[in-house]
mmCIF file of C-alpha atoms in Angstrom:
data_model
loop_
_atom_site.group_PDB
_atom_site.id
_atom_site.type_symbol
_atom_site.label_atom_id
_atom_site.label_comp_id
_atom_site.label_asym_id
_atom_site.label_seq_id
_atom_site.Cartn_x
_atom_site.Cartn_y
_atom_site.Cartn_z
ATOM 1 C CA MET A 1078 -164.439 1.303 79.103
ATOM 2 C CA LYS A 1079 -167.476 2.604 77.233
ATOM 3 C CA LYS A 1080 -167.606 6.394 77.466
ATOM 4 C CA ILE A 1081 -170.813 8.205 78.310
ATOM 5 C CA ASN A 1082 -170.512 10.608 75.411
ATOM 6 C CA ASP A 1083 -170.447 7.643 73.015
ATOM 7 C CA LEU A 1084 -174.014 6.801 74.003
ATOM 8 C CA ASN A 1085 -176.987 7.877 71.948
ATOM 9 C CA PHE A 1086 -179.648 9.651 73.957
ATOM 10 C CA GLN A 1087 -182.865 11.550 73.489
ATOM 11 C CA LYS A 1088 -183.530 14.879 75.161
ATOM 12 C CA LYS A 1089 -186.586 15.224 77.336
ATOM 13 C CA GLY A 1090 -188.424 17.226 74.681
ATOM 14 C CA ASN A 1091 -188.354 14.301 72.253
ATOM 15 C CA ARG A 1092 -190.343 12.136 74.681
ATOM 16 C CA GLN A 1093 -188.791 8.957 73.290
ATOM 17 C CA ILE A 1094 -187.447 7.742 76.636
ATOM 18 C CA ASP A 1095 -190.180 7.613 79.247
ATOM 19 C CA ASN A 1096 -188.579 5.234 81.741
ATOM 20 C CA SER A 1097 -186.511 6.509 84.647
ATOM 21 C CA ILE A 1098 -184.257 4.943 87.233
ATOM 22 C CA ILE A 1099 -183.981 6.856 90.492
ATOM 23 C CA VAL A 1100 -180.726 5.986 92.260
ATOM 24 C CA THR A 1101 -180.781 6.789 95.981
ATOM 25 C CA GLY A 1102 -178.073 6.893 98.636
ATOM 26 C CA ASN A 1103 -178.019 7.662 102.334
ATOM 27 C CA GLY A 1104 -178.604 11.362 101.638
ATOM 28 C CA PHE A 1105 -182.099 10.386 100.485
ATOM 29 C CA ASP A 1106 -182.957 8.789 103.831
ATOM 30 C CA LEU A 1107 -181.404 11.667 105.757
ATOM 31 C CA THR A 1108 -183.515 14.155 103.778
ATOM 32 C CA CYS A 1109 -186.596 12.084 104.645
ATOM 33 C CA GLY A 1110 -185.801 12.581 108.330
ATOM 34 C CA LEU A 1111 -184.240 9.201 109.095
ATOM 35 C CA GLU A 1112 -181.182 9.283 111.356
ATOM 36 C CA SER A 1113 -179.315 6.739 109.258
ATOM 37 C CA GLY A 1114 -175.783 8.175 109.316
ATOM 38 C CA TYR A 1115 -172.887 6.373 110.961
ATOM 39 C CA GLU A 1116 -172.637 9.143 113.549
ATOM 40 C CA HIS A 1117 -176.268 8.479 114.551
ATOM 41 C CA PHE A 1118 -175.614 4.742 114.758
ATOM 42 C CA PHE A 1119 -172.451 5.260 116.794
ATOM 43 C CA LYS A 1120 -174.317 7.390 119.346
ATOM 44 C CA TRP A 1121 -176.999 4.726 119.630
ATOM 45 C CA CYS A 1122 -174.326 2.077 120.243
ATOM 46 C CA THR A 1123 -172.807 4.094 123.080
ATOM 47 C CA ASP A 1124 -176.222 4.317 124.738
ATOM 48 C CA ASN A 1125 -177.520 0.805 124.101
ATOM 49 C CA ILE A 1126 -174.713 -1.755 123.673
ATOM 50 C CA GLU A 1127 -173.356 -3.166 126.919
ATOM 51 C CA ASN A 1128 -169.709 -2.208 127.602
ATOM 52 C CA TYR A 1129 -169.432 -0.247 124.329
ATOM 53 C CA VAL A 1130 -168.957 3.046 126.119
ATOM 54 C CA ASN A 1131 -166.527 1.381 128.555
ATOM 55 C CA VAL A 1132 -164.293 0.327 125.667
ATOM 56 C CA LEU A 1133 -164.633 3.798 124.171
ATOM 57 C CA ASN A 1134 -163.523 5.433 127.419
ATOM 58 C CA LEU A 1135 -160.373 3.290 127.497
ATOM 59 C CA LYS A 1136 -159.412 4.208 123.923
ATOM 60 C CA SER A 1137 -156.302 6.210 124.850
ATOM 61 C CA ASN A 1138 -154.996 3.655 127.382
ATOM 62 C CA LEU A 1139 -155.765 0.306 125.834
ATOM 63 C CA GLU A 1140 -152.350 -1.185 126.535
ATOM 64 C CA TYR A 1141 -152.912 -0.762 130.280
ATOM 65 C CA TYR A 1142 -156.344 -2.390 130.310
ATOM 66 C CA LEU A 1143 -155.913 -5.472 128.147
ATOM 67 C CA ASP A 1144 -157.506 -7.869 130.644
ATOM 68 C CA LEU A 1145 -160.425 -5.529 131.316
ATOM 69 C CA ILE A 1146 -161.221 -5.086 127.624
ATOM 70 C CA ARG A 1147 -160.970 -8.827 127.036
ATOM 71 C CA ASP A 1148 -163.440 -9.269 129.865
ATOM 72 C CA TYR A 1149 -165.868 -6.813 128.258
ATOM 73 C CA PHE A 1150 -165.808 -8.842 125.051
ATOM 74 C CA LYS A 1151 -166.180 -12.138 126.922
ATOM 75 C CA LYS A 1152 -169.277 -10.845 128.705
ATOM 76 C CA ASN A 1153 -170.971 -9.443 125.611
ATOM 77 C CA ASP A 1154 -170.924 -11.363 122.346
ATOM 78 C CA LYS A 1155 -172.811 -8.440 120.756
ATOM 79 C CA LEU A 1156 -169.587 -6.423 120.812
ATOM 80 C CA SER A 1157 -167.648 -6.830 117.575
ATOM 81 C CA ILE A 1158 -163.926 -6.708 116.901
ATOM 82 C CA TRP A 1159 -164.866 -4.094 114.288
ATOM 83 C CA ASP A 1160 -166.230 -1.898 117.088
ATOM 84 C CA LEU A 1161 -162.783 -1.920 118.613
ATOM 85 C CA TYR A 1162 -161.095 -1.208 115.279
ATOM 86 C CA PHE A 1163 -163.363 1.745 114.492
ATOM 87 C CA ILE A 1164 -163.027 3.147 118.022
ATOM 88 C CA ILE A 1165 -159.232 3.080 117.803
ATOM 89 C CA TYR A 1166 -158.552 3.978 114.186
ATOM 90 C CA THR A 1167 -161.577 5.858 112.812
ATOM 91 C CA PRO A 1168 -162.790 9.395 113.595
ATOM 92 C CA LEU A 1169 -166.052 8.897 115.436
ATOM 93 C CA ASN A 1170 -167.736 11.919 113.853
ATOM 94 C CA ILE A 1171 -167.741 10.277 110.425
ATOM 95 C CA ASP A 1172 -171.239 10.522 108.963
ATOM 96 C CA LEU A 1173 -170.796 8.730 105.633
ATOM 97 C CA TRP A 1174 -171.150 4.966 105.558
ATOM 98 C CA CYS A 1175 -168.840 4.813 102.554
ATOM 99 C CA ASN A 1176 -166.033 6.063 104.817
ATOM 100 C CA ILE A 1177 -166.640 3.170 107.205
ATOM 101 C CA GLU A 1178 -166.538 0.717 104.309
ATOM 102 C CA LYS A 1179 -163.387 2.445 103.128
ATOM 103 C CA GLU A 1180 -161.876 1.771 106.569
ATOM 104 C CA ILE A 1181 -162.764 -1.907 106.205
ATOM 105 C CA HIS A 1182 -161.189 -1.929 102.747
ATOM 106 C CA ASN A 1183 -158.034 -0.149 103.912
ATOM 107 C CA SER A 1184 -157.588 -2.328 106.996
ATOM 108 C CA ILE A 1185 -157.503 -5.385 104.741
ATOM 109 C CA ASN A 1186 -155.253 -3.878 102.080
ATOM 110 C CA ILE A 1187 -152.637 -2.565 104.539
ATOM 111 C CA ASN A 1188 -152.437 -6.114 105.958
ATOM 112 C CA PHE A 1189 -153.656 -5.062 109.397
ATOM 113 C CA TRP A 1190 -155.625 -8.274 109.845
ATOM 114 C CA ASP A 1191 -152.828 -10.409 108.418
ATOM 115 C CA ASN A 1192 -150.655 -9.028 111.200
ATOM 116 C CA VAL A 1193 -153.347 -9.869 113.746
ATOM 117 C CA LEU A 1194 -153.284 -13.441 112.426
ATOM 118 C CA LEU A 1195 -149.489 -13.552 112.724
ATOM 119 C CA SER A 1196 -149.826 -12.393 116.317
ATOM 120 C CA ILE A 1197 -152.433 -15.085 117.010
ATOM 121 C CA ASN A 1198 -150.263 -17.852 115.599
ATOM 122 C CA TYR A 1199 -147.220 -16.531 117.448
ATOM 123 C CA TYR A 1200 -149.114 -16.869 120.716
ATOM 124 C CA ILE A 1201 -150.440 -20.325 119.836
ATOM 125 C CA LYS A 1202 -146.917 -21.515 119.042
ATOM 126 C CA ASN A 1203 -145.054 -19.851 121.928
ATOM 127 C CA LEU A 1204 -147.760 -19.359 124.596
ATOM 128 C CA LYS A 1205 -146.666 -15.767 125.069
ATOM 129 C CA TRP A 1206 -147.740 -12.465 123.579
ATOM 130 C CA GLN A 1207 -145.916 -10.156 121.258
ATOM 131 C CA GLU A 1208 -146.109 -6.602 122.563
ATOM 132 C CA ASN A 1209 -147.518 -4.694 119.588
ATOM 133 C CA GLU A 1210 -150.657 -2.884 118.417
ATOM 134 C CA TYR A 1211 -152.246 -6.166 117.343
ATOM 135 C CA LEU A 1212 -152.132 -7.762 120.794
ATOM 136 C CA ILE A 1213 -155.604 -6.695 121.958
ATOM 137 C CA PHE A 1214 -157.213 -7.893 118.710
ATOM 138 C CA SER A 1215 -155.321 -11.199 118.821
ATOM 139 C CA ALA A 1216 -156.326 -11.816 122.421
ATOM 140 C CA ILE A 1217 -160.020 -11.229 121.715
ATOM 141 C CA PHE A 1218 -159.926 -13.599 118.730
ATOM 142 C CA ILE A 1219 -158.266 -16.297 120.809
ATOM 143 C CA ASP A 1220 -160.833 -15.857 123.584
ATOM 144 C CA ARG A 1221 -163.779 -15.868 121.206
ATOM 145 C CA TYR A 1222 -162.809 -18.421 118.547
ATOM 146 C CA TYR A 1223 -159.704 -20.456 119.278
ATOM 147 C CA GLY A 1224 -160.003 -21.412 122.941
ATOM 148 C CA ILE A 1225 -156.306 -21.444 123.884
ATOM 149 C CA LYS A 1226 -156.002 -21.361 127.658
ATOM 150 C CA GLU A 1227 -153.300 -19.256 129.220
ATOM 151 C CA ASP A 1228 -151.958 -22.188 131.235
ATOM 152 C CA ARG A 1229 -148.294 -22.107 132.182
ATOM 153 C CA THR A 1230 -148.036 -25.385 134.138
ATOM 154 C CA PRO A 1231 -145.309 -27.846 133.071
ATOM 155 C CA LEU A 1232 -147.896 -30.567 132.415
ATOM 156 C CA PHE A 1233 -149.904 -28.319 130.093
ATOM 157 C CA LYS A 1234 -146.792 -27.348 128.143
ATOM 158 C CA GLN A 1235 -145.777 -30.983 127.853
ATOM 159 C CA LEU A 1236 -149.157 -32.046 126.451
ATOM 160 C CA TYR A 1237 -149.821 -28.898 124.413
ATOM 161 C CA LYS A 1238 -149.884 -29.325 120.638
ATOM 162 C CA PRO A 1239 -149.966 -25.998 118.836
ATOM 163 C CA MET A 1240 -152.239 -25.623 115.827
ATOM 164 C CA GLU A 1241 -151.934 -22.961 113.174
ATOM 165 C CA ILE A 1242 -154.963 -20.850 112.334
ATOM 166 C CA THR A 1243 -155.235 -20.639 108.555
ATOM 167 C CA SER A 1244 -155.860 -17.399 106.724
ATOM 168 C CA GLN A 1245 -159.159 -18.694 105.364
ATOM 169 C CA GLN A 1246 -160.376 -19.699 108.829
ATOM 170 C CA PHE A 1247 -159.353 -16.351 110.285
ATOM 171 C CA TYR A 1248 -161.071 -14.277 107.579
ATOM 172 C CA ASP A 1249 -164.224 -16.369 107.943
ATOM 173 C CA ASP A 1250 -164.203 -15.457 111.637
ATOM 174 C CA LEU A 1251 -163.483 -11.807 110.828
ATOM 175 C CA LEU A 1252 -166.519 -11.774 108.530
ATOM 176 C CA GLN A 1253 -168.573 -13.276 111.347
ATOM 177 C CA GLU A 1254 -167.509 -10.294 113.470
ATOM 178 C CA LEU A 1255 -168.743 -7.952 110.734
ATOM 179 C CA SER A 1256 -172.091 -9.743 110.689
ATOM 180 C CA ILE A 1257 -172.477 -8.824 114.381
ATOM 181 C CA LEU A 1258 -172.263 -5.171 113.363
ATOM 182 C CA GLU A 1259 -174.670 -5.660 110.451
ATOM 183 C CA THR A 1260 -177.252 -7.357 112.664
ATOM 184 C CA ARG A 1261 -177.001 -4.512 115.139
ATOM 185 C CA PHE A 1262 -177.436 -1.900 112.416
ATOM 186 C CA SER A 1263 -180.500 -3.757 111.152
ATOM 187 C CA LYS A 1264 -181.998 -3.516 114.637
ATOM 188 C CA TYR A 1265 -181.080 0.165 114.929
ATOM 189 C CA LEU A 1266 -182.564 1.095 111.550
ATOM 190 C CA THR A 1267 -185.764 -0.836 112.294
ATOM 191 C CA ILE A 1268 -186.159 1.103 115.548
ATOM 192 C CA GLU A 1269 -185.560 4.418 113.767
ATOM 193 C CA LEU A 1270 -188.179 3.616 111.114
ATOM 194 C CA GLU A 1271 -190.720 2.735 113.793
ATOM 195 C CA LYS A 1272 -190.027 6.042 115.555
ATOM 196 C CA ASN A 1273 -190.320 8.141 112.395
ATOM 197 C CA ASP A 1274 -194.010 8.360 111.521
ATOM 198 C CA ASN A 1275 -193.359 10.728 108.624
ATOM 199 C CA TYR A 1276 -190.625 8.775 106.876
ATOM 200 C CA TYR A 1277 -192.730 7.126 104.181
ATOM 201 C CA SER A 1278 -194.792 10.234 103.443
ATOM 202 C CA ASN A 1279 -191.528 12.202 103.182
ATOM 203 C CA GLN A 1280 -190.148 9.478 100.945
ATOM 204 C CA ASN A 1281 -193.082 9.716 98.539
ATOM 205 C CA ALA A 1282 -192.961 13.528 98.541
ATOM 206 C CA LEU A 1283 -189.255 13.522 97.692
ATOM 207 C CA ILE A 1284 -189.761 11.042 94.854
ATOM 208 C CA LYS A 1285 -192.499 13.262 93.411
ATOM 209 C CA SER A 1286 -190.196 16.295 93.610
ATOM 210 C CA LEU A 1287 -187.389 14.431 91.875
ATOM 211 C CA LEU A 1288 -189.659 13.423 89.012
ATOM 212 C CA LYS A 1289 -191.285 16.860 88.775
ATOM 213 C CA PHE A 1290 -187.975 18.668 88.332
ATOM 214 C CA THR A 1291 -186.377 16.091 86.030
ATOM 215 C CA THR A 1292 -188.241 13.744 83.676
ATOM 216 C CA GLU A 1293 -191.827 14.802 84.440
ATOM 217 C CA ASN A 1294 -193.140 11.267 84.145
ATOM 218 C CA ASP A 1295 -194.054 8.654 86.712
ATOM 219 C CA ASN A 1296 -192.792 5.505 85.021
ATOM 220 C CA PHE A 1297 -189.814 4.709 87.221
ATOM 221 C CA LYS A 1298 -187.911 2.141 89.222
ATOM 222 C CA ILE A 1299 -185.605 2.735 92.174
ATOM 223 C CA LEU A 1300 -182.094 1.403 92.676
ATOM 224 C CA SER A 1301 -181.172 2.058 96.282
ATOM 225 C CA PHE A 1302 -177.807 1.941 98.008
ATOM 226 C CA ASN A 1303 -179.796 2.082 101.260
ATOM 227 C CA TYR A 1304 -181.400 -0.769 103.195
ATOM 228 C CA THR A 1305 -184.796 0.847 103.714
ATOM 229 C CA PRO A 1306 -187.901 -0.371 101.845
ATOM 230 C CA TYR A 1307 -190.254 1.729 99.729
ATOM 231 C CA ASP A 1308 -194.003 1.810 99.269
ATOM 232 C CA LYS A 1309 -195.384 -1.564 98.146
ATOM 233 C CA ASN A 1310 -196.497 -0.028 94.836
ATOM 234 C CA ILE A 1311 -192.956 1.108 93.968
ATOM 235 C CA ARG A 1312 -190.601 -1.179 92.054
ATOM 236 C CA PHE A 1313 -187.281 -1.023 93.867
ATOM 237 C CA LEU A 1314 -184.075 -2.957 94.419
ATOM 238 C CA ASN A 1315 -181.819 -2.583 97.454
ATOM 239 C CA ILE A 1316 -178.360 -3.062 95.952
ATOM 240 C CA HIS A 1317 -176.546 -3.828 99.219
ATOM 241 C CA GLY A 1318 -179.047 -5.981 101.036
ATOM 242 C CA ASN A 1319 -182.215 -4.967 102.821
ATOM 243 C CA LEU A 1320 -183.470 -3.980 106.244
ATOM 244 C CA SER A 1321 -183.292 -7.527 107.610
ATOM 245 C CA ASN A 1322 -180.005 -8.385 105.922
ATOM 246 C CA PRO A 1323 -177.774 -5.329 105.343
ATOM 247 C CA ILE A 1324 -174.369 -5.757 103.718
ATOM 248 C CA PHE A 1325 -171.278 -3.797 104.706
ATOM 249 C CA GLY A 1326 -168.536 -4.619 102.253
ATOM 250 C CA ILE A 1327 -165.717 -3.640 99.967
ATOM 251 C CA SER A 1328 -165.328 -3.309 96.215
ATOM 252 C CA ASP A 1329 -163.847 -5.944 93.932
ATOM 253 C CA LEU A 1330 -161.637 -3.181 92.542
ATOM 254 C CA ASN A 1331 -158.138 -3.096 94.030
ATOM 255 C CA ASN A 1332 -158.823 -5.985 96.386
ATOM 256 C CA LYS A 1333 -155.670 -8.087 96.190
ATOM 257 C CA HIS A 1334 -156.355 -10.360 99.140
ATOM 258 C CA THR A 1335 -157.681 -13.759 98.074
ATOM 259 C CA ASP A 1336 -159.084 -14.799 101.447
ATOM 260 C CA ALA A 1337 -160.724 -11.387 101.905
ATOM 261 C CA ALA A 1338 -162.774 -11.802 98.719
ATOM 262 C CA ILE A 1339 -165.627 -12.908 100.982
ATOM 263 C CA PHE A 1340 -165.858 -9.250 102.098
ATOM 264 C CA THR A 1341 -166.608 -7.953 98.597
ATOM 265 C CA LYS A 1342 -170.151 -6.772 97.979
ATOM 266 C CA SER A 1343 -170.482 -8.805 94.787
ATOM 267 C CA PHE A 1344 -169.585 -12.035 96.616
ATOM 268 C CA ARG A 1345 -171.953 -11.298 99.468
ATOM 269 C CA ARG A 1346 -174.790 -10.326 97.120
ATOM 270 C CA THR A 1347 -174.366 -13.724 95.476
ATOM 271 C CA ILE A 1348 -174.406 -15.561 98.804
ATOM 272 C CA ILE A 1349 -177.733 -14.037 99.894
ATOM 273 C CA ASP A 1350 -179.106 -14.393 96.346
ATOM 274 C CA LEU A 1351 -180.007 -10.759 95.684
ATOM 275 C CA PRO A 1352 -181.468 -10.008 92.221
ATOM 276 C CA HIS A 1353 -179.016 -8.723 89.635
ATOM 277 C CA MET A 1354 -179.419 -5.159 88.395
ATOM 278 C CA PRO A 1355 -179.761 -6.075 84.677
ATOM 279 C CA GLU A 1356 -182.500 -8.555 85.593
ATOM 280 C CA PHE A 1357 -184.320 -5.876 87.611
ATOM 281 C CA ILE A 1358 -183.945 -3.076 85.039
ATOM 282 C CA GLY A 1359 -184.698 -5.142 81.935
ATOM 283 C CA ASN A 1360 -183.885 -4.110 78.375
ATOM 284 C CA GLN A 1361 -185.687 -0.760 78.386
ATOM 285 C CA LYS A 1362 -183.967 2.573 77.767
ATOM 286 C CA ASN A 1363 -183.837 4.887 80.758
ATOM 287 C CA ASN A 1364 -183.153 8.317 82.096
ATOM 288 C CA ILE A 1365 -181.119 8.213 85.314
ATOM 289 C CA ILE A 1366 -181.820 10.360 88.387
ATOM 290 C CA PHE A 1367 -179.233 10.383 91.200
ATOM 291 C CA TYR A 1368 -180.041 11.706 94.663
ATOM 292 C CA GLY A 1369 -178.205 11.359 97.964
ATOM 293 C CA THR A 1370 -175.374 9.171 96.660
ATOM 294 C CA SER A 1371 -171.757 9.850 97.622
ATOM 295 C CA PHE A 1372 -170.105 8.639 94.366
ATOM 296 C CA ASN A 1373 -167.451 6.910 96.447
ATOM 297 C CA ASP A 1374 -164.774 4.746 94.865
ATOM 298 C CA LEU A 1375 -165.948 1.579 96.622
ATOM 299 C CA ASP A 1376 -169.192 1.642 94.620
ATOM 300 C CA PHE A 1377 -167.627 2.845 91.382
ATOM 301 C CA ASP A 1378 -168.321 -0.455 89.634
ATOM 302 C CA HIS A 1379 -172.036 0.029 90.379
ATOM 303 C CA TYR A 1380 -172.060 3.635 89.138
ATOM 304 C CA ASN A 1381 -170.271 2.548 85.992
ATOM 305 C CA LEU A 1382 -172.805 -0.210 85.352
ATOM 306 C CA ILE A 1383 -175.811 2.042 86.024
ATOM 307 C CA ILE A 1384 -174.623 4.890 83.801
ATOM 308 C CA ASN A 1385 -173.059 2.980 80.935
ATOM 309 C CA SER A 1386 -175.451 0.036 80.755
ATOM 310 C CA PHE A 1387 -178.781 1.628 81.621
ATOM 311 C CA GLY A 1388 -178.310 5.371 80.990
ATOM 312 C CA ASP A 1389 -179.386 5.787 77.373
ATOM 313 C CA GLY A 1390 -181.289 8.969 78.187
ATOM 314 C CA GLN A 1391 -180.390 12.010 80.212
ATOM 315 C CA ILE A 1392 -178.609 11.743 83.539
ATOM 316 C CA PHE A 1393 -179.862 14.031 86.289
ATOM 317 C CA PHE A 1394 -177.601 14.639 89.276
ATOM 318 C CA CYS A 1395 -179.829 16.083 91.993
ATOM 319 C CA TYR A 1396 -178.884 17.627 95.327
ATOM 320 C CA SER A 1397 -180.385 19.676 98.150
ATOM 321 C CA ASN A 1398 -178.860 22.381 100.298
ATOM 322 C CA TYR A 1399 -178.756 21.722 104.037
ATOM 323 C CA GLY A 1400 -177.095 23.005 107.173
ATOM 324 C CA GLY A 1401 -177.484 26.585 105.969
ATOM 325 C CA LYS A 1402 -174.896 26.003 103.250
ATOM 326 C CA ASP A 1403 -175.046 26.113 99.452
ATOM 327 C CA ARG A 1404 -173.906 22.631 98.364
ATOM 328 C CA LYS A 1405 -173.901 23.185 94.595
ATOM 329 C CA SER A 1406 -170.166 23.737 94.137
ATOM 330 C CA GLU A 1407 -169.041 20.714 96.162
ATOM 331 C CA TYR A 1408 -171.695 18.552 94.518
ATOM 332 C CA ILE A 1409 -170.619 19.544 91.004
ATOM 333 C CA LYS A 1410 -167.030 18.693 91.935
ATOM 334 C CA SER A 1411 -168.042 15.201 93.080
ATOM 335 C CA VAL A 1412 -170.070 14.633 89.896
ATOM 336 C CA LYS A 1413 -167.209 15.904 87.734
ATOM 337 C CA ARG A 1414 -164.806 13.536 89.471
ATOM 338 C CA LEU A 1415 -167.134 10.586 88.802
ATOM 339 C CA ILE A 1416 -167.652 11.471 85.136
ATOM 340 C CA GLU A 1417 -163.937 11.931 84.514
ATOM 341 C CA LYS A 1418 -163.241 8.606 86.184
ATOM 342 C CA LEU A 1419 -165.647 7.162 83.631
ATOM 343 C CA GLU A 1420 -163.272 8.648 81.029
ATOM 344 C CA SER A 1421 -165.813 11.113 79.674
ATOM 345 C CA ASN A 1422 -165.714 14.881 79.152
ATOM 346 C CA PHE A 1423 -167.806 16.488 81.893
ATOM 347 C CA LEU A 1424 -168.225 19.932 80.277
ATOM 348 C CA HIS A 1425 -169.057 18.400 76.901
ATOM 349 C CA LEU A 1426 -171.856 16.353 78.457
ATOM 350 C CA ILE A 1427 -173.165 19.386 80.364
ATOM 351 C CA GLU A 1428 -173.206 21.531 77.224
ATOM 352 C CA HIS A 1429 -175.088 18.885 75.257
ATOM 353 C CA GLU A 1430 -177.578 18.320 78.105
ATOM 354 C CA LYS A 1431 -176.656 14.687 78.506
ATOM 355 C CA ILE A 1432 -175.909 15.586 82.132
ATOM 356 C CA ILE A 1433 -178.081 18.017 84.089
ATOM 357 C CA ILE A 1434 -177.400 19.254 87.632
ATOM 358 C CA LYS A 1435 -180.614 19.994 89.560
ATOM 359 C CA GLU A 1436 -181.271 21.491 92.979
ATOM 360 C CA ILE A 1437 -184.237 19.901 94.763
ATOM 361 C CA ASN A 1438 -185.957 21.802 97.552
ATOM 362 C CA THR A 1439 -185.962 19.788 100.757
ATOM 363 C CA ILE A 1440 -189.128 18.507 102.377
#
């Protein structure tokens, strides 16, 4: 891996690098007043998605209400199997989307869904359920995709020919369930943007502040991990899809499941034909300005590409304090962790002003 401190760069005073890339994450939208966190989305789901709150209320007694929960899913095809997974296995006060994507990643890598598939095929073969934690998920999949009737008559059993659901077929269906969630989030975010009259003015003000306290020039492009658009005069690229087609996905790194490769962000970016970052950035040298990104492991390949391929100049890591708390220490720790994962010396880069930590006053 190419180390950051092997790169040649020019300090701001030399004025030889006038191009900047602003890299934004969900913290950017939150600072602009948009309720775009998972916790906000979850609350909206409880208030607006039919039977969502009913499933939530049965969380601690699912095994006693199998038929009722199956009925909820039969009546509302806008409920997703991922809703059920997150309700059961994920803390509902999570506010970082990267943690939700981490849950998707982990559920695949611990073979949770492979076990659901085993449970499905067991039922198809034997026409009876295995009593385990995968039963409710298996039953919903059978109801929604595989159409196996729970018929116990002798004639049915005599004529019945079991079929095996393949791993590829199952993971295609599991991805379809994720698309239900993505479509819903697209609707939610569109509603929130329409409600927030100040979002775009806040967005422009924050961009001006970032440039003022970093590179002091206005020749920039934006790489965004968000789905929200920017002003029509701003050159920007939404890395993970856009408002009408958001992508929730996992990293190529450490994904060992062949049939789950369709869940990786790189695969899904290719399917919807999103522009590639090198094509968008071009061959110019750049300073990099980060704001509102979580530096999570699932997007490490993107951070690596941005810093080591496009970051010839200085790299500004910008943060704001919120919630009445000084965030500098925790932010520096997250930056240090990222830099060391890139196999570079954090303190060396700080001392030589390759990396600069900047506090930005909130709007």
